[in-house]
Amino acid sequence: MEERKESVKEVKTSGKDDVLNGAKGERDGERKGECDGESKCEKNGQKQDERETGRDGERECESGGGDVRSKERENDESDDEERDNDDDNTCGRVCLVSGECGSGRSSLATLLATSWGCMDQQIPGLTQFQATIVTSSRALTNASRKCCLTKVLLPLSSLTHGTHNIHTWLLSSPVLLIIDDADHMDEKRAAEINRLVSQSEALSVMLLTEPTASEKKLSGIFSGLVSSRLYLHGYDREELLIVARDYLAEFSPTTDFKILKKFLTKNMCRLIKAVRFPRCLIQLCQAFASDAELVSEASTTTDLLWQLTWWGINKILESLPKEDNSRKKGEAWMMAAGRAAAHALRANTRLEGTHITELQQATSKLFTSKQAAQLLPTVLAVRRYHGCLQTDYTSQHSLQEQFLAAWYSGHQVVCGRSLHSIVGRPGGVGQVALFMGGLIPKVRREKGGLLQELDERRLVCAILNHTEVSSENLEFNFDLVVEVKATPQLLEYIVEGSEYPDEWNISVATVQLTPIQALLLNVSPTRIFLNVEKYKIYSELSIVIEFLLRVDIWVWLDSVSQFRYGDPGKLDRVVKGFLNDKAVTKVDLLCGCLSSRVLKELPSHPAMTHLVYLKLRVLDIAMLTTTLLTNKYLPKLLWLEVKIDFPILDLPEEKVRALPSCTAEMMDIHLQGVQDNEVSKLSTLLASIHTHYSGIHLHHTTLIPEGVYALLKQLHKLGVTLKSPSASRAKFRRWYYPQLSSCDPNTDINDQLALELLGFDDRIYYANHHIYSSCYAVTIDAWNLMNFLEEAEEIVHFTYTTTNLEFTKQLDGSVTVHQHTDDQHDHHNNNNNNNTAATKHT
């Protein structure tokens, strides 16, 4: 018995987060199980009667509960020792895994059960559980509310060994409980599971949910028990190619994967929305193997889903007599499926249950029972519910439901109905609207090409105004142009019904050539912000840059992440695209991290000679030297901001003094880790680089109030001011603010005039000094500092934050002291660290 206790404690300690960590890597196995059918583990498991764990709920042996296979069944029967159920220090843990319909939540549950059954070591910590129980909200709902939770989860075990003994075993043993569709649980069952987890010593629960409001409600019920949250995104761009290759090699060895790969990589940025779902990718592979030309023309998500849907329908229609008008039957079934999907969206549910019953009734009117039995599983998915012997048809993934609803909604909008009266206002209404745009040519073709201009305008108007602000949403507008393939007539309607901002904010991760090329021929933005947060393989970034080089427009290249301390990214790839001697594009802001080699090339290329604001993170003394030298050769550079991401104060003083001085009119500098005994070194560094600073930002320091006071005195003694020149501020305002760019060139936009024209005091941006320290301070210790700040007129704004206090010199000249908590200190420290040039003055 003592050995038994030790084993439980060992699992509880060493395997505390193993299953949760294992869930992070579940997708590899999930995908294999999804694509290869039965895995080796399943086949081996089926040979072992005591560990039988087949696919999609074959572990279940009785309606209302999932079976459990214990590795120490005989020992469990004799374990009669009472446990302390109220020990909060040894309660179980909950992992919340959310994902859209079709992302593989149910397959994940099957994978974990199967892997445990065949003792698979690929998922760390899974074999340390004595049992794995898989159930679903439907199984919990089907059981009588008077039936206790233990009987519902383990009906046979409770009958064989007694409910009390099984309940005691659940409280004391390392068990993994997986609940699919947990967001549909009623509150009573959820509360029972909450109590079970709270009272248990080693129970781990995985709740599989959709990312809906119910998930947030579930988080509230299990508040304090949720140790991790995961999200199933589906395949990434590289994974789906591997899965497609492996699947084709088994399903159709004679099919040339290279052709499919070329098709996917060419259209990846448009098709990834759909092919990231396992079922959609497998259906694409099957359709491609049967007829490569069938899907080769699908360049948008709408096209792909249209081709795949009709590929499934045509399998049935081909068996019908030619005189049976099979095409009309297919279109009628599509309309019936769209109606059911729209009703499901309006009810904010998945396409299943009563909505599938509605579709089955419509199908039976169009096809024979045999044909209907073949059609539904071909186009839709068959879902098996864990914990109960029930199956049902449902949509393959959330996009399919939205696509079908869009087909029905488009026809209804043409007839005069509003989109919201058809599908309501679910979270996916934006995607429904996009599909409606992509289906306009299909609707026109169905009506014999006789869709009236008024009807097309009505459709586009409904799409653009599916929410109150959607007509102003640039990202949605770009996606819509992609779905309609920039068709000239539809593009005209889109431009007429949209409101475009003066400055376009575009992410390089999702940028596409079609919308930028089409819209820049019809709209004239002031500048384009290219946000370089992360790169994605098979993107269209390079061809977008090639196009922008031929457009006379201002461009900002901004990366928030690359300006953070310790970030490994660099901006070289994007910047190199603009280093072209024939470029007419004007890059006037650049923020991120550049290698010294690329940095040296900036002044030699016309696109970069227009730089006004340069904000760089430097990694060594050579990069810092190159940055300080390069700014001399950028004729329009007004503001240089440098984040020093290496221990520069550890260098010999002669190296620091040898640094070139900055020639830009305005300068900000960022450092971290300054110690209280390094004030003299810091003042020497600052005086060597520049004589007046718009911002000094010191993070994670140990500076005490007297140290800050000494720093300010030394800078004053060395002739370093903490204020930018008035003329420089006027130039910057004229460049940055559109409403001031049209002012008379001879007008001096001073602080007072800027306040009148802008409506707010922007002086804080040109004297933005922050020092964050981990020391604990009292007000009396900062007496000298506060007096100095009050008397120093050249210091317009200054903030010194310690662990408990914040000293601030306000714009009106007063000095205030504010008390805060450690959490607030860390929050402000991190937020300031992540400030970017593009948002600094907004």
Short mmCIF file of C-alpha atoms in Angstrom, two decimals, residues 105-548:
data_model
loop_
_atom_site.label_atom_id
_atom_site.label_comp_id
_atom_site.label_asym_id
_atom_site.label_seq_id
_atom_site.Cartn_x
_atom_site.Cartn_y
_atom_site.Cartn_z
CA ARG A 105 -10.63 18.33 -31.21
CA SER A 106 -12.40 14.95 -31.27
CA SER A 107 -9.44 13.39 -33.09
CA LEU A 108 -7.19 14.69 -30.30
CA ALA A 109 -9.31 12.88 -27.73
CA THR A 110 -9.11 9.67 -29.76
CA LEU A 111 -5.36 10.10 -30.25
CA LEU A 112 -4.68 10.46 -26.53
CA ALA A 113 -6.83 7.46 -25.66
CA THR A 114 -5.24 5.32 -28.37
CA SER A 115 -1.71 6.40 -27.51
CA TRP A 116 -2.29 5.60 -23.85
CA GLY A 117 -3.75 2.22 -24.72
CA CYS A 118 -0.70 1.14 -26.73
CA MET A 119 1.75 2.81 -24.31
CA ASP A 120 3.01 5.23 -26.96
CA GLN A 121 6.03 7.18 -25.66
CA GLN A 122 5.73 10.03 -28.20
CA ILE A 123 3.49 12.07 -25.92
CA PRO A 124 5.51 12.79 -22.74
CA GLY A 125 3.90 11.77 -19.47
CA LEU A 126 0.85 10.09 -20.99
CA THR A 127 1.84 6.60 -19.89
CA GLN A 128 2.11 7.75 -16.27
CA PHE A 129 -1.66 7.86 -16.03
CA GLN A 130 -3.33 4.77 -14.66
CA ALA A 131 -6.34 5.34 -16.90
CA THR A 132 -7.70 7.56 -19.66
CA ILE A 133 -11.42 8.33 -19.75
CA VAL A 134 -12.90 9.91 -22.88
CA THR A 135 -16.43 11.27 -22.89
CA SER A 136 -18.41 14.17 -24.34
CA SER A 137 -21.01 16.69 -23.30
CA ARG A 138 -23.63 14.68 -25.21
CA ALA A 139 -22.87 11.60 -23.08
CA LEU A 140 -23.08 13.68 -19.92
CA THR A 141 -26.33 15.28 -21.10
CA ASN A 142 -27.95 11.99 -22.12
CA ALA A 143 -27.48 10.57 -18.63
CA SER A 144 -30.11 11.26 -16.01
CA ARG A 145 -29.37 14.34 -13.93
CA LYS A 146 -30.01 12.25 -10.83
CA CYS A 147 -27.24 9.85 -11.85
CA CYS A 148 -23.99 10.69 -10.07
CA LEU A 149 -20.97 11.72 -12.11
CA THR A 150 -18.97 8.59 -11.29
CA LYS A 151 -21.68 6.34 -12.74
CA VAL A 152 -21.92 8.49 -15.84
CA LEU A 153 -18.17 8.38 -16.46
CA LEU A 154 -17.62 4.71 -15.58
CA PRO A 155 -20.93 2.84 -15.61
CA LEU A 156 -19.53 -0.70 -15.90
CA SER A 157 -16.76 -0.17 -13.39
CA SER A 158 -19.25 1.34 -10.93
CA LEU A 159 -21.55 -1.63 -11.39
CA THR A 160 -18.72 -4.13 -10.97
CA HIS A 161 -16.72 -2.60 -8.13
CA GLY A 162 -19.20 -0.25 -6.50
CA THR A 163 -19.71 3.46 -7.06
CA HIS A 164 -18.03 4.45 -3.77
CA ASN A 165 -14.87 2.45 -4.52
CA ILE A 166 -14.59 3.86 -8.05
CA HIS A 167 -15.18 7.39 -6.75
CA THR A 168 -12.44 6.92 -4.15
CA TRP A 169 -10.12 5.58 -6.85
CA LEU A 170 -10.81 8.61 -9.06
CA LEU A 171 -9.91 10.94 -6.21
CA SER A 172 -6.60 9.25 -5.46
CA SER A 173 -5.26 7.98 -8.78
CA PRO A 174 -3.50 9.71 -11.69
CA VAL A 175 -6.28 9.66 -14.27
CA LEU A 176 -6.72 11.68 -17.46
CA LEU A 177 -10.33 12.71 -18.10
CA ILE A 178 -11.03 14.14 -21.57
CA ILE A 179 -14.39 15.85 -22.22
CA ASP A 180 -15.21 16.71 -25.83
CA ASP A 181 -17.60 19.59 -26.60
CA ALA A 182 -17.21 20.70 -23.00
CA ASP A 183 -18.64 24.11 -23.83
CA HIS A 184 -22.06 22.42 -24.24
CA MET A 185 -22.08 20.98 -20.72
CA ASP A 186 -24.82 22.18 -18.42
CA GLU A 187 -23.73 24.05 -15.33
CA LYS A 188 -24.71 21.24 -12.96
CA ARG A 189 -22.39 18.73 -14.62
CA ALA A 190 -19.63 21.32 -14.91
CA ALA A 191 -19.93 22.06 -11.20
CA GLU A 192 -19.71 18.33 -10.41
CA ILE A 193 -16.52 17.99 -12.45
CA ASN A 194 -15.17 21.10 -10.74
CA ARG A 195 -15.72 19.50 -7.33
CA LEU A 196 -14.16 16.23 -8.49
CA VAL A 197 -11.02 18.00 -9.71
CA SER A 198 -10.80 20.15 -6.57
CA GLN A 199 -11.02 17.12 -4.29
CA SER A 200 -8.73 14.82 -6.27
CA GLU A 201 -5.04 14.29 -5.74
CA ALA A 202 -3.86 13.58 -9.27
CA LEU A 203 -6.81 13.88 -11.66
CA SER A 204 -6.06 15.79 -14.87
CA VAL A 205 -8.93 17.05 -17.01
CA MET A 206 -8.75 18.17 -20.63
CA LEU A 207 -11.73 20.25 -21.77
CA LEU A 208 -12.14 20.41 -25.55
CA THR A 209 -14.21 23.42 -26.60
CA GLU A 210 -15.03 25.80 -29.40
CA PRO A 211 -13.68 29.37 -29.08
CA THR A 212 -17.06 30.85 -28.15
CA ALA A 213 -18.69 32.70 -25.28
CA SER A 214 -19.40 29.30 -23.70
CA GLU A 215 -15.66 28.74 -23.44
CA LYS A 216 -15.30 31.92 -21.40
CA LYS A 217 -18.16 30.78 -19.18
CA LEU A 218 -16.40 27.45 -18.73
CA SER A 219 -13.20 29.27 -17.78
CA GLY A 220 -15.15 31.03 -15.05
CA ILE A 221 -16.54 27.79 -13.65
CA PHE A 222 -13.06 26.25 -13.47
CA SER A 223 -11.38 29.47 -12.37
CA GLY A 224 -8.22 28.72 -10.42
CA LEU A 225 -7.96 25.16 -11.75
CA VAL A 226 -7.03 25.91 -15.38
CA SER A 227 -3.26 25.47 -15.57
CA SER A 228 -2.90 25.93 -19.32
CA ARG A 229 -4.83 27.01 -22.39
CA LEU A 230 -4.12 25.71 -25.86
CA TYR A 231 -5.58 26.45 -29.28
CA LEU A 232 -5.78 24.08 -32.24
CA HIS A 233 -4.88 26.12 -35.31
CA GLY A 234 -4.74 23.23 -37.75
CA TYR A 235 -1.80 22.66 -40.07
CA ASP A 236 0.79 25.32 -40.69
CA ARG A 237 2.13 25.97 -44.17
CA GLU A 238 4.98 23.50 -44.04
CA GLU A 239 3.10 20.76 -42.21
CA LEU A 240 0.25 20.56 -44.68
CA LEU A 241 2.67 19.89 -47.52
CA ILE A 242 4.20 17.01 -45.57
CA VAL A 243 0.77 15.58 -44.75
CA ALA A 244 -0.39 15.91 -48.38
CA ARG A 245 2.77 14.21 -49.64
CA ASP A 246 2.47 11.29 -47.22
CA TYR A 247 -1.24 10.86 -47.86
CA LEU A 248 -0.89 10.85 -51.65
CA ALA A 249 1.96 8.36 -51.41
CA GLU A 250 -0.42 5.91 -49.73
CA PHE A 251 -3.74 6.84 -51.34
CA SER A 252 -2.55 7.29 -54.93
CA PRO A 253 1.14 6.41 -55.44
CA THR A 254 0.97 7.20 -59.16
CA THR A 255 -0.12 10.82 -58.57
CA ASP A 256 2.68 13.37 -59.02
CA PHE A 257 2.89 15.27 -55.74
CA LYS A 258 5.14 17.92 -57.29
CA ILE A 259 2.21 19.29 -59.28
CA LEU A 260 0.03 19.52 -56.17
CA LYS A 261 2.89 21.12 -54.22
CA LYS A 262 3.37 23.74 -56.93
CA PHE A 263 -0.35 24.50 -56.87
CA LEU A 264 -0.43 24.80 -53.05
CA THR A 265 2.70 26.93 -52.71
CA LYS A 266 1.56 29.29 -55.46
CA ASN A 267 -1.82 29.89 -53.81
CA MET A 268 -0.84 29.25 -50.18
CA CYS A 269 -1.67 32.71 -48.86
CA ARG A 270 -5.21 32.41 -50.27
CA LEU A 271 -5.93 28.72 -49.60
CA ILE A 272 -4.35 28.31 -46.14
CA LYS A 273 -7.61 29.43 -44.54
CA ALA A 274 -9.24 26.20 -45.78
CA VAL A 275 -6.48 23.62 -46.23
CA ARG A 276 -5.30 24.05 -42.62
CA PHE A 277 -8.33 21.90 -41.70
CA PRO A 278 -7.42 18.18 -41.89
CA ARG A 279 -10.60 17.02 -43.67
CA CYS A 280 -10.36 19.77 -46.29
CA LEU A 281 -6.74 18.92 -47.08
CA ILE A 282 -7.51 15.22 -47.40
CA GLN A 283 -10.52 15.95 -49.63
CA LEU A 284 -8.30 18.15 -51.79
CA CYS A 285 -5.76 15.33 -52.14
CA GLN A 286 -8.50 12.87 -53.11
CA ALA A 287 -10.00 15.25 -55.67
CA PHE A 288 -6.55 16.02 -57.09
CA ALA A 289 -5.77 12.30 -57.42
CA SER A 290 -8.99 11.74 -59.37
CA ASP A 291 -8.73 14.82 -61.59
CA ALA A 292 -5.82 17.23 -61.27
CA GLU A 293 -7.43 19.86 -63.50
CA LEU A 294 -10.50 19.91 -61.27
CA VAL A 295 -8.78 21.92 -58.54
CA SER A 296 -5.91 23.50 -60.46
CA GLU A 297 -8.00 26.58 -61.28
CA ALA A 298 -9.02 27.20 -57.65
CA SER A 299 -7.04 30.30 -56.71
CA THR A 300 -9.25 31.46 -53.82
CA THR A 301 -10.88 29.83 -50.80
CA THR A 302 -14.29 30.24 -52.41
CA ASP A 303 -13.14 28.51 -55.59
CA LEU A 304 -11.59 25.64 -53.65
CA LEU A 305 -14.66 24.94 -51.53
CA TRP A 306 -16.89 25.23 -54.60
CA GLN A 307 -14.82 22.70 -56.53
CA LEU A 308 -14.60 20.28 -53.59
CA THR A 309 -18.33 20.52 -52.85
CA TRP A 310 -19.30 19.84 -56.45
CA TRP A 311 -16.72 17.09 -56.71
CA GLY A 312 -18.61 15.31 -53.93
CA ILE A 313 -22.03 16.06 -55.43
CA ASN A 314 -20.99 14.96 -58.93
CA LYS A 315 -19.99 11.55 -57.58
CA ILE A 316 -23.70 10.95 -56.99
CA LEU A 317 -25.01 12.85 -60.01
CA GLU A 318 -22.92 10.76 -62.39
CA SER A 319 -24.98 7.72 -61.49
CA LEU A 320 -28.24 9.45 -62.45
CA PRO A 321 -29.76 9.15 -65.94
CA LYS A 322 -28.93 12.07 -68.24
CA GLU A 323 -32.60 12.90 -68.67
CA ASP A 324 -32.92 13.26 -64.89
CA ASN A 325 -31.70 16.89 -65.01
CA SER A 326 -29.00 16.08 -62.50
CA ARG A 327 -27.36 19.54 -62.48
CA LYS A 328 -30.60 21.13 -61.33
CA LYS A 329 -30.86 18.55 -58.57
CA GLY A 330 -27.35 19.35 -57.45
CA GLU A 331 -28.10 23.08 -57.35
CA ALA A 332 -31.31 22.44 -55.42
CA TRP A 333 -29.42 20.34 -52.89
CA MET A 334 -26.80 23.08 -52.53
CA MET A 335 -29.60 25.54 -51.77
CA ALA A 336 -31.12 23.18 -49.19
CA ALA A 337 -27.71 22.68 -47.54
CA GLY A 338 -27.16 26.44 -47.53
CA ARG A 339 -30.56 27.02 -45.90
CA ALA A 340 -29.75 24.52 -43.14
CA ALA A 341 -26.30 26.06 -42.62
CA ALA A 342 -27.79 29.57 -42.44
CA HIS A 343 -30.29 28.42 -39.83
CA ALA A 344 -27.45 26.85 -37.83
CA LEU A 345 -25.45 30.08 -37.97
CA ARG A 346 -28.48 32.08 -36.92
CA ALA A 347 -28.88 29.75 -33.93
CA ASN A 348 -25.13 30.09 -33.30
CA THR A 349 -24.63 26.32 -33.43
CA ARG A 350 -22.81 23.81 -35.57
CA LEU A 351 -24.49 22.26 -38.61
CA GLU A 352 -25.81 19.18 -36.81
CA GLY A 353 -28.85 17.94 -34.89
CA THR A 354 -32.13 19.49 -36.03
CA HIS A 355 -30.39 21.35 -38.85
CA ILE A 356 -29.09 18.10 -40.30
CA THR A 357 -32.58 16.60 -39.94
CA GLU A 358 -33.89 19.51 -41.99
CA LEU A 359 -31.26 18.82 -44.66
CA GLN A 360 -32.01 15.08 -44.68
CA GLN A 361 -35.68 15.77 -45.30
CA ALA A 362 -34.83 18.04 -48.24
CA THR A 363 -32.36 15.46 -49.58
CA SER A 364 -34.97 12.69 -49.49
CA LYS A 365 -37.21 14.78 -51.76
CA LEU A 366 -34.46 15.13 -54.38
CA PHE A 367 -32.76 11.72 -54.30
CA THR A 368 -33.57 8.13 -53.53
CA SER A 369 -32.70 6.81 -50.10
CA LYS A 370 -29.65 5.00 -51.50
CA GLN A 371 -28.40 8.12 -53.28
CA ALA A 372 -29.01 10.25 -50.18
CA ALA A 373 -27.08 7.73 -48.06
CA GLN A 374 -24.13 8.16 -50.43
CA LEU A 375 -24.36 11.95 -50.85
CA LEU A 376 -24.40 13.12 -47.23
CA PRO A 377 -21.24 11.34 -46.03
CA THR A 378 -19.46 12.33 -49.25
CA VAL A 379 -20.02 16.08 -48.85
CA LEU A 380 -20.42 16.29 -45.08
CA ALA A 381 -18.65 14.53 -42.22
CA VAL A 382 -19.82 11.69 -40.02
CA ARG A 383 -19.15 12.45 -36.39
CA ARG A 384 -18.99 9.89 -33.58
CA TYR A 385 -19.64 11.23 -30.09
CA HIS A 386 -17.33 10.01 -27.35
CA GLY A 387 -18.97 8.31 -24.41
CA CYS A 388 -22.17 7.30 -26.19
CA LEU A 389 -22.96 5.09 -29.16
CA GLN A 390 -24.24 7.91 -31.35
CA THR A 391 -23.21 9.30 -34.73
CA ASP A 392 -24.48 12.23 -36.71
CA TYR A 393 -23.74 14.15 -39.88
CA THR A 394 -22.12 17.55 -39.49
CA SER A 395 -20.08 20.07 -41.46
CA GLN A 396 -16.50 19.06 -42.20
CA HIS A 397 -15.24 22.31 -40.71
CA SER A 398 -16.51 25.76 -39.79
CA LEU A 399 -15.63 27.21 -43.22
CA GLN A 400 -17.86 24.68 -45.00
CA GLU A 401 -20.84 25.74 -42.92
CA GLN A 402 -20.15 29.41 -43.69
CA PHE A 403 -19.62 28.65 -47.38
CA LEU A 404 -22.94 26.81 -47.72
CA ALA A 405 -24.72 29.58 -45.81
CA ALA A 406 -23.18 32.17 -48.15
CA TRP A 407 -24.60 30.40 -51.21
CA TYR A 408 -28.10 30.54 -49.77
CA SER A 409 -27.67 34.06 -48.35
CA GLY A 410 -26.50 35.49 -51.68
CA HIS A 411 -29.69 34.36 -53.40
CA GLN A 412 -31.81 35.67 -50.55
CA VAL A 413 -30.11 39.10 -50.58
CA VAL A 414 -30.83 39.36 -54.31
CA CYS A 415 -34.48 38.73 -53.44
CA GLY A 416 -34.45 41.68 -51.03
CA ARG A 417 -33.67 40.15 -47.62
CA SER A 418 -30.99 41.57 -45.33
CA LEU A 419 -27.98 39.44 -44.46
CA HIS A 420 -28.62 39.68 -40.73
CA SER A 421 -32.17 38.43 -41.12
CA ILE A 422 -30.75 35.32 -42.77
CA VAL A 423 -27.74 34.36 -40.60
CA GLY A 424 -28.09 36.70 -37.63
CA ARG A 425 -24.92 38.23 -36.21
CA PRO A 426 -22.60 35.29 -35.43
CA GLY A 427 -18.85 35.62 -35.12
CA GLY A 428 -18.37 34.16 -38.61
CA VAL A 429 -20.63 36.60 -40.47
CA GLY A 430 -17.55 38.31 -41.92
CA GLN A 431 -16.40 35.10 -43.57
CA VAL A 432 -19.93 34.47 -44.85
CA ALA A 433 -19.82 37.92 -46.44
CA LEU A 434 -16.46 37.14 -48.09
CA PHE A 435 -17.82 33.90 -49.52
CA MET A 436 -20.86 35.78 -50.83
CA GLY A 437 -18.48 38.04 -52.75
CA GLY A 438 -16.59 35.09 -54.19
CA LEU A 439 -19.85 33.40 -55.19
CA ILE A 440 -21.27 36.37 -57.14
CA PRO A 441 -19.92 35.02 -60.47
CA LYS A 442 -21.45 31.61 -59.63
CA VAL A 443 -24.82 33.20 -58.88
CA ARG A 444 -24.60 35.14 -62.13
CA ARG A 445 -23.80 31.97 -64.06
CA GLU A 446 -26.66 30.09 -62.42
CA LYS A 447 -29.05 32.79 -63.55
CA GLY A 448 -27.79 32.48 -67.11
CA GLY A 449 -25.56 35.56 -66.86
CA LEU A 450 -28.61 37.77 -66.35
CA LEU A 451 -27.83 39.08 -62.86
CA GLN A 452 -28.81 42.74 -63.00
CA GLU A 453 -26.40 45.53 -62.08
CA LEU A 454 -28.76 46.59 -59.29
CA ASP A 455 -28.66 43.07 -57.86
CA GLU A 456 -24.87 42.99 -57.95
CA ARG A 457 -24.69 46.37 -56.25
CA ARG A 458 -27.17 45.16 -53.63
CA LEU A 459 -24.99 42.12 -52.98
CA VAL A 460 -21.78 44.16 -52.66
CA CYS A 461 -23.51 46.67 -50.39
CA ALA A 462 -24.76 43.88 -48.09
CA ILE A 463 -21.27 42.39 -48.00
CA LEU A 464 -19.52 45.68 -47.22
CA ASN A 465 -22.02 46.59 -44.51
CA HIS A 466 -22.34 43.27 -42.68
CA THR A 467 -21.25 45.21 -39.58
CA GLU A 468 -21.45 48.92 -38.79
CA VAL A 469 -17.75 49.50 -39.50
CA SER A 470 -16.96 46.75 -42.01
CA SER A 471 -16.98 49.18 -44.94
CA GLU A 472 -14.04 50.94 -43.24
CA ASN A 473 -12.14 47.72 -42.47
CA LEU A 474 -9.12 47.70 -44.77
CA GLU A 475 -8.19 44.08 -44.06
CA PHE A 476 -11.72 42.89 -44.90
CA ASN A 477 -11.66 45.02 -48.03
CA PHE A 478 -8.41 43.41 -49.16
CA ASP A 479 -9.81 39.92 -48.54
CA LEU A 480 -12.96 40.77 -50.49
CA VAL A 481 -10.98 41.99 -53.48
CA VAL A 482 -9.07 38.70 -53.41
CA GLU A 483 -12.26 36.61 -53.33
CA VAL A 484 -13.82 38.49 -56.27
CA LYS A 485 -10.44 38.20 -58.08
CA ALA A 486 -10.39 41.97 -58.61
CA THR A 487 -13.06 41.68 -61.32
CA PRO A 488 -13.25 45.25 -62.74
CA GLN A 489 -17.02 45.68 -62.37
CA LEU A 490 -17.15 44.27 -58.84
CA LEU A 491 -14.02 46.20 -57.89
CA GLU A 492 -15.75 49.40 -58.97
CA TYR A 493 -18.71 48.63 -56.69
CA ILE A 494 -16.37 47.80 -53.79
CA VAL A 495 -14.42 51.05 -54.11
CA GLU A 496 -17.61 53.09 -54.35
CA GLY A 497 -19.06 51.51 -51.20
CA SER A 498 -15.93 51.61 -49.04
CA GLU A 499 -14.17 54.23 -46.97
CA TYR A 500 -10.40 53.98 -47.09
CA PRO A 501 -8.00 55.45 -44.50
CA ASP A 502 -5.26 57.85 -45.55
CA GLU A 503 -2.64 55.48 -44.16
CA TRP A 504 -2.82 51.76 -44.93
CA ASN A 505 -1.62 49.36 -42.26
CA ILE A 506 -0.52 46.08 -43.89
CA SER A 507 1.12 43.01 -42.35
CA VAL A 508 3.89 41.38 -44.38
CA ALA A 509 2.78 37.98 -43.06
CA THR A 510 -0.54 38.14 -44.93
CA VAL A 511 0.16 40.67 -47.68
CA GLN A 512 -1.08 39.77 -51.17
CA LEU A 513 -0.38 41.41 -54.49
CA THR A 514 -3.90 41.31 -55.98
CA PRO A 515 -5.66 43.74 -53.59
CA ILE A 516 -2.74 46.17 -53.35
CA GLN A 517 -2.27 46.29 -57.10
CA ALA A 518 -5.99 46.65 -57.81
CA LEU A 519 -6.81 49.20 -55.12
CA LEU A 520 -3.79 51.46 -55.68
CA LEU A 521 -5.10 52.00 -59.20
CA ASN A 522 -8.34 53.36 -57.72
CA VAL A 523 -7.40 54.78 -54.30
CA SER A 524 -4.56 57.12 -53.30
CA PRO A 525 -3.42 56.62 -49.68
CA THR A 526 -0.86 58.99 -48.15
CA ARG A 527 1.47 56.21 -47.05
CA ILE A 528 1.63 52.47 -46.42
CA PHE A 529 2.69 50.95 -43.10
CA LEU A 530 4.35 47.57 -43.67
CA ASN A 531 4.27 45.83 -40.29
CA VAL A 532 7.11 43.34 -40.21
CA GLU A 533 6.20 41.24 -37.18
CA LYS A 534 6.92 37.81 -38.64
CA TYR A 535 7.55 36.23 -41.99
CA LYS A 536 5.58 33.31 -43.39
CA ILE A 537 6.82 30.82 -45.91
CA TYR A 538 5.23 30.91 -49.38
CA SER A 539 4.03 34.48 -48.91
CA GLU A 540 3.78 37.08 -51.68
CA LEU A 541 6.00 39.62 -49.90
CA SER A 542 8.71 39.69 -52.58
CA ILE A 543 6.34 40.34 -55.49
CA VAL A 544 4.47 42.95 -53.45
CA ILE A 545 7.73 44.82 -52.83
CA GLU A 546 8.60 44.54 -56.54
CA PHE A 547 5.28 46.21 -57.33
CA LEU A 548 5.65 48.93 -54.67
#
